[in-house]
Amino acid sequence: MSISQSPHPVPRTALRDSPWLRFGLQRLTGLLVSFVLLVTVTFVIIPLIPGDPAAAIAGPEASGAEIARIRGELGLDQPLHVQFFDYVGGLLTLDLGTSFASGQDVSAMILARLPFTGQLALFAILLTLIVSVPVGMLVAVLTHGGRRPWLDHVFNAVTSLVYSVPQYVMATLLVSVFAVGFRIFPAAGAETLLSLVLPTLALMLLPICVVSRVVRRETTVVLDQDYIRTARGWRIGRVRMFGRYVLPNVITTTLTLSGLILASQLGGAVVIETVFAWPGLGQGIVDAFLARDYPVIRGTILVLGLLATLIIIVVDVILAIVDPRTVEADHD
Amino acid sequence: MTNKVRALGVAAAVTVGLSACTTGGAGGTGTIQTAINAAPTTFSPWTAETRDDYDVSRLLFDTLVRRGADNKIVPALATSWESTPTEASFTIRDGATCADGTPITAEVVQNSLHAMATAEGSVFRKIVFGPGRPTISADNAAKTVTVELAQPWQDLVQGMSLVATGIVCPAGLENPEGLRRGSVKGAFSGPYVLSASSHGVSYTFALRKGFTGWPDYGDTASRGKPAQTVQVDVMPNGSSRANALLTGGMDIGTISTQDMTRFDGDEGYTAQRLPSSSLFVLFNEREGTVFADEEVRRAVVQTLSRKSFNSAATAGLGDLATTFSHDAVPCASTDSSVLIEQDVEAAKPVLRGKTIRILGLEVIGPQGAGNTYIAEALRAAGATVEIDNVDVATWSTTGTGEPDAWDLTVFAGINAGGTMYGALSPVVGPPTEAGGANWSGTEHKDVLAMVDEAMREPDDRTRCGIYQRVQETLIEGAHVMPLSYLPAQLTTRSGFSVQVHNDQVDVATMQIDGEG
């Protein structure tokens, strides 16, 4: 038997030295390590939360015998390593187990809530970018070289003020004014597209402040660079100059920051989801913690953790495409 | 018109349009929107454990009888009944059917009750049937079902009003897992079927065509029509529910203490305050503990003020309690002269130098303010107090499983069975470490003997006299100290209604009234 050879074989060393391959392998390893850590840490840590799931399910008026029966039914009377191997065995077949509290399939429960959280986080991050990038760049241009100091002060004051308002206060204010007061938007639930407006607003205001300030600062730094001065000297049009020379240099930091914000918003919108009765994963995990519903807590943390890691990888890939120097930097 | 003015006009029109969409209410569409605190843990009535479970089961499953005003038993699936302390016979209504069209015969009822009586995990089995296993028989020709008890249990007929005895049709009995998940449409015997659900998010119930078996509550007759659809959203936060009610996003809902006053004086709503749980001091009386001594328990009771506790725990919105059960429970004592009077000076010498560990439930007032009041009152009387305010799961775990870790707790009794026996379970009978439900650790054989006597007594008046002695024994002996009732407010938008009897909401009677 002969093995046919490619007419243009890729030298082994060349493939091994490819920065893109190395980049991909590094990210894949990161994902795998994250998965193993998430599975192990959540499994070990969650039972340390005070409170027995069986007692939580049975309620305070249940008998000791009933609590013991439920504990056996949930498998909590098994040694921890047996429970762990059961859990990992399930994960290998994509089975996240069944909820202690409801007996429902955990994957189905997470899938029911994930679109709500994803919708909210994506809307919030997209609108954050749409608002904060132009605003940050505009303020940087208008105040560049010490011009319009008043605008600089107003911008700093407003972003600082909004940033310092805790999210639950912001959410409560929005509900009070726009839902209960003017009755423009629904106060709670996720029944119509309009229901998305207030939670999105509450979720995006803080990131807008952060991202717009970062964009403003990055733009100012770029505007001071020699190549921009040269570009100006060549009388390149403003749109071309900003689109070709300023934006790509600002976008690196912005995307990195936005990726982190999006990842944190997936699981971190607990307060917003509570105030607006938004049936997302944040609300779900709070309920699961209160009920000591271990499979739901573990499954949700695992899914959120993997999604957060994936988002960061996607951002890395985008950055690598926009600015291939990041791949080279990794390689070096 | 300038462009700016035109733009403002368009914006205003859009805003008004959106407002109309969001605040129009659902009455006109035949839908009632309501909410529950948490996802139902089961759709099987037998193993229902939370208030939310009871509510969804009440929509899906019919019971033989219901409890009407003043605890009077009224017909539902059974049109009549006869009972003795050891037996009850129910006549089943003609024409009743399951959601899949299967006729509800005496045999169907027999099979369902038998399954409930033998189901693992039914906390109501003993409340309904008492100790031992009942014998249930059916006579299809006479349309009667007879329940024979292992020993006298006067609560049997009342027990048949509990949603835990909801009749599960044959399709549900054949598929217990499907029954639990709510996926067997033919299992339902009640007015609604579960037509759609997204677990933990929302549940849609559709009215069964031709269902006529509404409970006969007598003079509180219906004024409107049952909803074609009941939309139930999961909303754990009470303030969110209040916001939804105020903005038309919900028609009927229960809200908690801090939001109740938002509806005061608003003619667009009917508000009814109901006790969600009865709060009482419960002592760990196990041997070797500080409260094994009656004198110390009495001193604690003498130190505390029910009124001050109520201010801290419910902002004064709850009613003061005269016993450890809801006052709507049959035979509940309303005699405040039984209570030990406050006498802080007499208590001080007894409490000085004593160390008391309070196991606090954080939902009793904001951040457990009710427990904090108790801690401060006892400190002021000279005791050394350690307090731990925890969530429900930790509280239940510690209270039932770690008797060495606490001395005193404010017990929040739900008593979903609504019977005096149910209210007694955390205080008398086998202790938790012996497999029972008694947190106090003292069995109180004298009280159990009186309960036994009450269960054999067919005359209501005499039975209540016995239960009065039971309550006096526990209150005067400083085994418990009644405090107050944690209130919840049933809030109904104009155009909607629901019936409440004995402080219990019957969600199956939710209706859209005339203008709704």
Short mmCIF file of C-alpha atoms in Angstrom, two decimals, chain B residues 107-418:
data_model
loop_
_atom_site.label_atom_id
_atom_site.label_comp_id
_atom_site.label_asym_id
_atom_site.label_seq_id
_atom_site.Cartn_x
_atom_site.Cartn_y
_atom_site.Cartn_z
CA GLU B 107 -63.67 3.69 40.68
CA VAL B 108 -61.57 6.47 39.13
CA VAL B 109 -61.82 8.39 42.41
CA GLN B 110 -61.03 5.27 44.42
CA ASN B 111 -57.88 4.59 42.39
CA SER B 112 -56.71 8.18 42.70
CA LEU B 113 -57.25 8.34 46.48
CA HIS B 114 -55.57 4.97 46.91
CA ALA B 115 -52.55 6.18 44.93
CA MET B 116 -52.40 9.31 47.08
CA ALA B 117 -52.67 7.31 50.30
CA THR B 118 -49.76 5.11 49.25
CA ALA B 119 -47.64 7.72 47.44
CA GLU B 120 -44.14 8.26 48.76
CA GLY B 121 -43.46 11.86 49.54
CA SER B 122 -47.00 12.98 50.27
CA VAL B 123 -46.70 15.19 53.34
CA PHE B 124 -50.49 15.36 53.51
CA ARG B 125 -51.18 11.64 53.81
CA LYS B 126 -51.25 11.67 57.59
CA ILE B 127 -53.06 15.01 57.78
CA VAL B 128 -55.87 13.56 55.64
CA PHE B 129 -56.06 9.92 56.70
CA GLY B 130 -54.36 9.93 60.11
CA PRO B 131 -52.02 7.13 61.23
CA GLY B 132 -52.20 3.82 59.37
CA ARG B 133 -53.33 2.99 55.87
CA PRO B 134 -56.96 3.58 54.86
CA THR B 135 -59.12 1.12 52.94
CA ILE B 136 -60.81 2.77 49.98
CA SER B 137 -63.64 1.13 48.08
CA ALA B 138 -65.95 2.12 45.25
CA ASP B 139 -69.46 1.30 44.11
CA ASN B 140 -69.83 2.46 40.52
CA ALA B 141 -73.54 1.73 40.41
CA ALA B 142 -74.26 3.78 43.52
CA LYS B 143 -71.55 6.32 42.49
CA THR B 144 -70.09 6.20 45.96
CA VAL B 145 -66.55 6.03 47.28
CA THR B 146 -65.99 4.93 50.85
CA VAL B 147 -62.88 5.57 52.91
CA GLU B 148 -62.37 3.43 56.01
CA LEU B 149 -59.66 4.61 58.39
CA ALA B 150 -57.20 2.59 60.45
CA GLN B 151 -58.13 4.65 63.51
CA PRO B 152 -60.55 7.51 64.25
CA TRP B 153 -59.58 10.68 62.38
CA GLN B 154 -62.13 13.44 62.43
CA ASP B 155 -60.23 15.56 59.89
CA LEU B 156 -60.96 13.16 56.99
CA VAL B 157 -63.74 15.09 55.25
CA GLN B 158 -61.94 18.38 55.72
CA GLY B 159 -58.82 16.68 54.36
CA MET B 160 -60.70 15.88 51.17
CA SER B 161 -60.86 19.60 50.46
CA LEU B 162 -57.08 19.83 50.29
CA VAL B 163 -55.58 20.05 46.83
CA ALA B 164 -53.29 17.16 47.83
CA THR B 165 -56.34 14.90 47.44
CA GLY B 166 -57.00 16.21 43.94
CA ILE B 167 -58.37 13.48 41.72
CA VAL B 168 -55.84 12.24 39.20
CA CYS B 169 -57.44 10.58 36.20
CA PRO B 170 -56.36 7.14 34.88
CA ALA B 171 -53.98 8.60 32.27
CA GLY B 172 -52.02 10.25 35.10
CA LEU B 173 -51.93 7.11 37.22
CA GLU B 174 -50.46 5.22 34.28
CA ASN B 175 -47.68 7.78 33.83
CA PRO B 176 -46.46 9.08 37.21
CA GLU B 177 -43.40 10.82 35.74
CA GLY B 178 -45.55 12.59 33.17
CA LEU B 179 -47.98 13.51 35.93
CA ARG B 180 -45.16 15.07 37.92
CA ARG B 181 -44.00 17.05 34.89
CA GLY B 182 -47.54 18.11 33.96
CA SER B 183 -47.26 16.59 30.50
CA VAL B 184 -50.20 14.14 30.68
CA LYS B 185 -53.20 16.15 29.57
CA GLY B 186 -55.63 13.34 30.34
CA ALA B 187 -54.53 13.33 34.01
CA PHE B 188 -56.42 16.50 34.82
CA SER B 189 -59.84 16.51 36.50
CA GLY B 190 -60.03 20.22 37.25
CA PRO B 191 -61.24 23.20 35.24
CA TYR B 192 -57.97 23.86 33.39
CA VAL B 193 -55.30 21.97 31.48
CA LEU B 194 -51.67 22.96 31.22
CA SER B 195 -51.53 24.03 27.58
CA ALA B 196 -48.01 25.47 27.41
CA SER B 197 -45.07 25.95 29.71
CA SER B 198 -41.52 27.14 29.81
CA HIS B 199 -40.27 25.76 33.09
CA GLY B 200 -39.32 28.42 35.59
CA VAL B 201 -40.53 31.14 33.22
CA SER B 202 -44.26 30.91 32.54
CA TYR B 203 -47.18 28.50 32.41
CA THR B 204 -50.38 28.76 30.37
CA PHE B 205 -53.58 27.08 31.49
CA ALA B 206 -56.54 26.66 29.13
CA LEU B 207 -60.11 26.30 30.33
CA ARG B 208 -61.63 22.91 29.55
CA LYS B 209 -64.59 23.13 27.20
CA GLY B 210 -67.82 22.29 28.95
CA PHE B 211 -66.38 22.09 32.46
CA THR B 212 -69.21 22.63 34.90
CA GLY B 213 -67.89 21.27 38.19
CA TRP B 214 -67.24 24.58 39.90
CA PRO B 215 -67.32 24.39 43.70
CA ASP B 216 -70.59 25.40 45.27
CA TYR B 217 -69.56 28.09 47.73
CA GLY B 218 -73.19 29.13 48.26
CA ASP B 219 -73.91 32.82 48.72
CA THR B 220 -70.55 33.96 47.36
CA ALA B 221 -71.85 33.12 43.91
CA SER B 222 -69.91 34.03 40.81
CA ARG B 223 -70.41 37.41 39.20
CA GLY B 224 -68.41 36.91 36.07
CA LYS B 225 -66.87 34.28 33.83
CA PRO B 226 -63.88 32.04 34.30
CA ALA B 227 -60.95 33.02 32.11
CA GLN B 228 -60.43 31.09 28.90
CA THR B 229 -56.73 31.27 29.63
CA VAL B 230 -54.79 31.75 32.84
CA GLN B 231 -51.28 33.00 32.24
CA VAL B 232 -48.98 32.36 35.20
CA ASP B 233 -45.54 33.97 35.21
CA VAL B 234 -42.80 33.17 37.69
CA MET B 235 -41.97 36.37 39.57
CA PRO B 236 -40.00 35.81 42.77
CA ASN B 237 -39.74 39.47 43.67
CA GLY B 238 -42.76 40.96 45.47
CA SER B 239 -41.99 44.50 44.30
CA SER B 240 -41.91 43.33 40.68
CA ARG B 241 -45.34 41.76 41.18
CA ALA B 242 -46.63 44.99 42.68
CA ASN B 243 -45.20 46.95 39.74
CA ALA B 244 -46.82 44.55 37.28
CA LEU B 245 -50.18 44.94 39.05
CA LEU B 246 -49.90 48.71 39.05
CA THR B 247 -49.06 48.89 35.36
CA GLY B 248 -51.63 46.40 34.11
CA GLY B 249 -49.16 43.62 33.51
CA MET B 250 -50.91 41.44 36.05
CA ASP B 251 -54.56 41.09 37.06
CA ILE B 252 -54.44 39.10 40.27
CA GLY B 253 -51.39 38.69 42.47
CA THR B 254 -50.10 38.29 45.97
CA ILE B 255 -47.60 40.79 47.28
CA SER B 256 -45.59 40.99 50.44
CA THR B 257 -45.31 43.46 53.30
CA GLN B 258 -43.19 46.28 51.90
CA ASP B 259 -45.42 46.82 48.85
CA MET B 260 -48.85 46.50 50.44
CA THR B 261 -49.38 50.16 51.18
CA ARG B 262 -48.79 51.09 47.54
CA PHE B 263 -52.39 50.05 46.85
CA ASP B 264 -53.95 51.86 49.80
CA GLY B 265 -56.81 54.08 48.68
CA ASP B 266 -56.53 53.05 45.02
CA GLU B 267 -60.03 52.30 43.79
CA GLY B 268 -58.71 50.35 40.84
CA TYR B 269 -57.77 47.46 43.10
CA THR B 270 -59.27 45.23 45.75
CA ALA B 271 -56.76 44.37 48.44
CA GLN B 272 -57.22 41.66 51.01
CA ARG B 273 -54.61 40.94 53.65
CA LEU B 274 -54.21 37.27 54.49
CA PRO B 275 -51.86 35.53 56.90
CA SER B 276 -49.16 33.74 54.92
CA SER B 277 -47.68 32.10 58.00
CA SER B 278 -48.18 32.15 61.74
CA LEU B 279 -45.18 33.26 63.73
CA PHE B 280 -44.50 31.91 67.20
CA VAL B 281 -41.54 31.44 69.49
CA LEU B 282 -40.51 27.79 69.64
CA PHE B 283 -38.00 26.55 72.21
CA ASN B 284 -35.51 23.73 71.94
CA GLU B 285 -36.51 21.84 75.09
CA ARG B 286 -34.17 18.89 74.75
CA GLU B 287 -32.48 17.64 77.87
CA GLY B 288 -29.46 19.71 78.86
CA THR B 289 -30.53 22.81 76.92
CA VAL B 290 -31.28 26.14 78.56
CA PHE B 291 -34.98 25.85 77.72
CA ALA B 292 -35.48 22.43 79.24
CA ASP B 293 -36.28 24.57 82.28
CA GLU B 294 -39.83 25.94 82.21
CA GLU B 295 -38.85 28.93 84.34
CA VAL B 296 -36.40 30.16 81.69
CA ARG B 297 -38.94 29.68 78.89
CA ARG B 298 -41.51 31.61 80.90
CA ALA B 299 -38.98 34.40 81.49
CA VAL B 300 -38.41 34.74 77.74
CA VAL B 301 -42.15 34.97 77.12
CA GLN B 302 -42.46 37.57 79.90
CA THR B 303 -39.71 39.63 78.26
CA LEU B 304 -41.18 39.85 74.79
CA SER B 305 -43.93 42.08 73.49
CA ARG B 306 -46.05 40.71 70.67
CA LYS B 307 -46.79 44.26 69.51
CA SER B 308 -43.13 45.28 69.32
CA PHE B 309 -42.28 42.08 67.52
CA ASN B 310 -45.10 42.72 65.05
CA SER B 311 -43.81 46.24 64.38
CA ALA B 312 -40.35 44.90 63.63
CA ALA B 313 -41.43 41.86 61.64
CA THR B 314 -44.41 43.13 59.66
CA ALA B 315 -44.25 46.92 60.06
CA GLY B 316 -47.40 46.50 62.14
CA LEU B 317 -49.36 45.16 59.17
CA GLY B 318 -49.82 41.66 60.58
CA ASP B 319 -52.47 40.75 63.12
CA LEU B 320 -51.38 39.73 66.60
CA ALA B 321 -51.69 36.01 67.18
CA THR B 322 -53.48 34.33 70.06
CA THR B 323 -52.35 30.83 69.16
CA PHE B 324 -49.71 29.06 67.10
CA SER B 325 -51.98 28.37 64.12
CA HIS B 326 -53.84 30.67 61.74
CA ASP B 327 -56.99 31.87 63.43
CA ALA B 328 -59.06 30.54 60.51
CA VAL B 329 -58.07 26.94 61.33
CA PRO B 330 -60.99 25.06 62.90
CA CYS B 331 -60.83 25.21 66.72
CA ALA B 332 -58.06 27.85 66.80
CA SER B 333 -58.04 29.66 70.14
CA THR B 334 -58.94 33.34 70.08
CA ASP B 335 -58.70 33.70 73.86
CA SER B 336 -55.94 36.19 74.63
CA SER B 337 -56.33 35.62 78.39
CA VAL B 338 -54.44 32.34 77.91
CA LEU B 339 -51.30 34.24 76.93
CA ILE B 340 -48.57 34.80 79.55
CA GLU B 341 -48.46 38.50 80.37
CA GLN B 342 -45.38 40.61 79.75
CA ASP B 343 -43.41 41.19 82.94
CA VAL B 344 -39.82 42.14 82.13
CA GLU B 345 -38.84 42.83 85.75
CA ALA B 346 -39.89 39.34 86.84
CA ALA B 347 -37.93 37.84 83.95
CA LYS B 348 -34.64 39.67 84.50
CA PRO B 349 -33.33 37.65 87.49
CA VAL B 350 -34.03 34.42 85.61
CA LEU B 351 -32.43 35.46 82.34
CA ARG B 352 -29.36 37.18 83.81
CA GLY B 353 -26.24 35.24 82.78
CA LYS B 354 -28.10 32.82 80.54
CA THR B 355 -26.76 32.27 77.01
CA ILE B 356 -29.40 31.98 74.31
CA ARG B 357 -28.69 31.07 70.69
CA ILE B 358 -31.36 32.33 68.31
CA LEU B 359 -31.84 30.57 65.00
CA GLY B 360 -33.44 33.33 62.95
CA LEU B 361 -35.26 33.13 59.65
CA GLU B 362 -34.24 36.17 57.62
CA VAL B 363 -37.64 36.63 55.98
CA ILE B 364 -39.17 37.57 59.33
CA GLY B 365 -39.02 41.29 58.78
CA PRO B 366 -36.40 43.09 56.70
CA GLN B 367 -33.15 41.14 57.23
CA GLY B 368 -34.78 39.24 60.07
CA ALA B 369 -35.78 42.35 62.03
CA GLY B 370 -38.28 40.36 64.09
CA ASN B 371 -35.51 38.09 65.36
CA THR B 372 -33.29 41.09 66.03
CA TYR B 373 -36.01 42.58 68.21
CA ILE B 374 -36.16 39.36 70.23
CA ALA B 375 -32.37 39.31 70.59
CA GLU B 376 -32.27 42.91 71.79
CA ALA B 377 -35.16 42.44 74.22
CA LEU B 378 -33.44 39.41 75.76
CA ARG B 379 -30.11 41.24 75.95
CA ALA B 380 -31.81 44.12 77.70
CA ALA B 381 -33.17 41.60 80.20
CA GLY B 382 -29.63 40.42 80.97
CA ALA B 383 -29.20 37.37 78.75
CA THR B 384 -26.23 36.80 76.47
CA VAL B 385 -27.65 36.34 73.02
CA GLU B 386 -26.13 34.93 69.84
CA ILE B 387 -28.25 35.41 66.75
CA ASP B 388 -27.93 33.86 63.32
CA ASN B 389 -30.34 35.11 60.65
CA VAL B 390 -30.31 32.64 57.76
CA ASP B 391 -32.30 31.75 54.67
CA VAL B 392 -35.10 29.18 54.63
CA ALA B 393 -32.95 26.24 53.52
CA THR B 394 -30.33 26.78 56.22
CA TRP B 395 -32.99 27.44 58.82
CA SER B 396 -34.83 24.20 57.97
CA THR B 397 -31.58 22.23 57.92
CA THR B 398 -30.37 23.55 61.26
CA GLY B 399 -33.77 23.37 62.91
CA THR B 400 -34.47 19.81 61.88
CA GLY B 401 -30.99 18.36 61.71
CA GLU B 402 -28.80 20.17 64.25
CA PRO B 403 -30.64 20.29 67.58
CA ASP B 404 -27.37 21.13 69.36
CA ALA B 405 -26.92 24.34 67.38
CA TRP B 406 -29.82 26.47 68.60
CA ASP B 407 -32.02 27.27 71.59
CA LEU B 408 -34.83 29.41 70.27
CA THR B 409 -36.40 30.20 66.93
CA VAL B 410 -39.36 32.09 65.59
CA PHE B 411 -41.20 29.38 63.73
CA ALA B 412 -43.05 30.39 60.58
CA GLY B 413 -45.86 27.85 60.34
CA ILE B 414 -47.47 27.47 56.91
CA ASN B 415 -49.80 24.64 57.93
CA ALA B 416 -51.03 24.08 54.39
CA GLY B 417 -53.42 21.40 55.62
CA GLY B 418 -55.30 24.02 57.60
#
